[in-house]
Structures are given as structure tokens and as C-alpha cells.
mmCIF file of C-alpha atoms in Angstrom:
data_model
loop_
_atom_site.group_PDB
_atom_site.id
_atom_site.type_symbol
_atom_site.label_atom_id
_atom_site.label_comp_id
_atom_site.label_asym_id
_atom_site.label_seq_id
_atom_site.Cartn_x
_atom_site.Cartn_y
_atom_site.Cartn_z
ATOM 1 C CA MET A 132 -106.089 -37.572 -79.789
ATOM 2 C CA VAL A 133 -103.270 -36.854 -81.700
ATOM 3 C CA LYS A 134 -99.545 -37.575 -80.669
ATOM 4 C CA HIS A 135 -96.663 -35.622 -82.401
ATOM 5 C CA ILE A 136 -93.037 -36.742 -81.721
ATOM 6 C CA VAL A 137 -89.917 -35.228 -83.143
ATOM 7 C CA ILE A 138 -86.255 -36.315 -82.808
ATOM 8 C CA TYR A 139 -83.561 -34.140 -83.706
ATOM 9 C CA THR A 140 -79.912 -33.713 -83.977
ATOM 10 C CA LEU A 141 -77.858 -30.642 -82.949
ATOM 11 C CA ARG A 142 -75.394 -28.729 -84.573
ATOM 12 C CA GLU A 143 -71.814 -29.890 -83.452
ATOM 13 C CA ASP A 144 -70.526 -26.271 -82.868
ATOM 14 C CA CYS A 145 -73.135 -25.757 -80.294
ATOM 15 C CA ASP A 146 -73.509 -26.493 -76.467
ATOM 16 C CA LYS A 147 -75.874 -29.016 -76.562
ATOM 17 C CA GLN A 148 -76.982 -29.167 -73.107
ATOM 18 C CA ALA A 149 -77.502 -25.415 -73.123
ATOM 19 C CA ALA A 150 -79.306 -25.448 -76.503
ATOM 20 C CA ILE A 151 -81.563 -28.138 -75.321
ATOM 21 C CA GLN A 152 -82.725 -26.194 -71.936
ATOM 22 C CA GLU A 153 -83.136 -23.059 -74.249
ATOM 23 C CA ILE A 154 -85.228 -25.069 -76.460
ATOM 24 C CA ALA A 155 -87.574 -26.338 -73.608
ATOM 25 C CA GLN A 156 -87.786 -23.174 -72.484
ATOM 26 C CA ALA A 157 -89.332 -21.850 -75.666
ATOM 27 C CA LEU A 158 -91.808 -24.693 -76.369
ATOM 28 C CA GLU A 159 -92.783 -26.019 -73.146
ATOM 29 C CA PRO A 160 -94.637 -22.782 -71.901
ATOM 30 C CA LEU A 161 -96.819 -23.037 -74.944
ATOM 31 C CA VAL A 162 -99.477 -25.536 -73.290
ATOM 32 C CA GLY A 163 -102.207 -23.432 -72.083
ATOM 33 C CA VAL A 164 -101.502 -20.843 -74.650
ATOM 34 C CA VAL A 165 -101.997 -22.770 -78.226
ATOM 35 C CA PRO A 166 -105.326 -23.920 -78.379
ATOM 36 C CA GLY A 167 -105.543 -27.784 -78.513
ATOM 37 C CA LEU A 168 -102.392 -28.330 -77.334
ATOM 38 C CA GLN A 169 -102.551 -30.405 -74.052
ATOM 39 C CA TRP A 170 -98.895 -31.635 -73.434
ATOM 40 C CA LEU A 171 -95.337 -31.123 -74.741
ATOM 41 C CA GLU A 172 -91.905 -31.935 -73.498
ATOM 42 C CA VAL A 173 -88.418 -31.687 -74.529
ATOM 43 C CA CYS A 174 -85.960 -34.165 -73.087
ATOM 44 C CA PRO A 175 -82.369 -35.109 -73.987
ATOM 45 C CA THR A 176 -81.908 -38.517 -75.335
ATOM 46 C CA TYR A 177 -79.560 -41.442 -73.820
ATOM 47 C CA GLN A 178 -79.033 -43.468 -76.782
ATOM 48 C CA GLY A 179 -79.077 -43.658 -80.284
ATOM 49 C CA ASP A 180 -78.107 -40.764 -82.647
ATOM 50 C CA ALA A 181 -80.556 -37.881 -81.751
ATOM 51 C CA ASP A 182 -79.729 -35.333 -78.952
ATOM 52 C CA TYR A 183 -83.190 -34.675 -77.972
ATOM 53 C CA ALA A 184 -87.276 -35.739 -78.657
ATOM 54 C CA LEU A 185 -90.044 -33.682 -78.293
ATOM 55 C CA TYR A 186 -93.355 -35.471 -77.537
ATOM 56 C CA SER A 187 -96.808 -33.621 -77.630
ATOM 57 C CA GLU A 188 -100.003 -34.193 -77.497
ATOM 58 C CA PHE A 189 -103.027 -32.243 -79.269
ATOM 59 C CA ASP A 190 -106.960 -32.515 -79.266
ATOM 60 C CA SER A 191 -106.954 -33.145 -83.015
ATOM 61 C CA ALA A 192 -105.232 -32.993 -86.377
ATOM 62 C CA GLU A 193 -106.828 -29.843 -86.691
ATOM 63 C CA ALA A 194 -104.939 -28.298 -83.688
ATOM 64 C CA LEU A 195 -101.801 -29.440 -84.599
ATOM 65 C CA GLU A 196 -101.867 -27.886 -87.913
ATOM 66 C CA ALA A 197 -103.393 -24.564 -86.221
ATOM 67 C CA TYR A 198 -99.908 -25.085 -83.747
ATOM 68 C CA GLN A 199 -97.617 -25.162 -86.617
ATOM 69 C CA VAL A 200 -98.447 -21.669 -87.582
ATOM 70 C CA HIS A 201 -99.462 -20.214 -84.410
ATOM 71 C CA PRO A 202 -97.474 -17.093 -83.753
ATOM 72 C CA ASP A 203 -95.862 -18.163 -80.357
ATOM 73 C CA HIS A 204 -95.054 -21.398 -81.881
ATOM 74 C CA VAL A 205 -93.511 -19.673 -84.614
ATOM 75 C CA ALA A 206 -91.334 -17.546 -82.463
ATOM 76 C CA ALA A 207 -90.078 -20.668 -80.571
ATOM 77 C CA LYS A 208 -89.384 -22.571 -83.728
ATOM 78 C CA ALA A 209 -86.807 -19.593 -84.361
ATOM 79 C CA VAL A 210 -84.776 -20.622 -81.187
ATOM 80 C CA VAL A 211 -85.162 -24.541 -82.255
ATOM 81 C CA HIS A 212 -83.640 -23.656 -85.707
ATOM 82 C CA LYS A 213 -80.559 -22.041 -84.163
ATOM 83 C CA TYR A 214 -79.128 -25.345 -82.819
ATOM 84 C CA VAL A 215 -81.076 -28.159 -85.427
ATOM 85 C CA ALA A 216 -78.609 -30.026 -87.793
ATOM 86 C CA SER A 217 -81.685 -32.330 -88.676
ATOM 87 C CA ARG A 218 -84.868 -33.517 -87.503
ATOM 88 C CA MET A 219 -87.554 -36.333 -88.176
ATOM 89 C CA ALA A 220 -91.354 -36.405 -87.307
ATOM 90 C CA ALA A 221 -93.836 -38.526 -87.105
ATOM 91 C CA ASP A 222 -97.790 -37.873 -86.182
ATOM 92 C CA TYR A 223 -100.342 -40.282 -85.060
ATOM 93 C CA GLU A 224 -103.885 -40.557 -83.739
ATOM 94 C CA TYR A 225 -104.690 -42.338 -80.349
#
């Protein structure tokens, strides 16, 4: 299993609560659509410099790679990119 974690900071000029909700609505339904994606959640953070975190689990590193270019994920990323100022990602096998 591969765990994929991304920490995001949103642009200051957006409604962060609404943006996080829109991002979650774009990404969370990908479970069951993208092969190998077992779990995905988007949650606001409550401490630190980030605004929200994405946590997801994949069957394998290959499944994560396929997710990155899956057409439904590419479409969802367009929503994410409207709001994101910065991001930091980490992947690891468990």
C-alpha cells in the first residue's frame, strides 16, 4: 500500500472554507472511479501554516502514478489549482 499526503496553502484572496469544500467535492468522489485508489479525504487543518491536507491510499506505486494522469483526476486538479498558493507532497509505502 502507498500513502500519498499533500499539504496545501491556499491563496489569500479566496474564501478558504468554500474552496476546501469545492476541492473535496472534486477529489473525494474519485474513490471507486480511479483504479487502485482505496481512500481519499480532504480536510482543513487547524494548526500550522497549511490550510488543508489531502490523505489518500493506493494499492501500489503504479496505481498512484496512474492516478496522477487519470482524466478524472486531471479534471479535479483544475479545481485545486484555482485556489492553491503552495503545496508539499510525500508518498511512502506501508
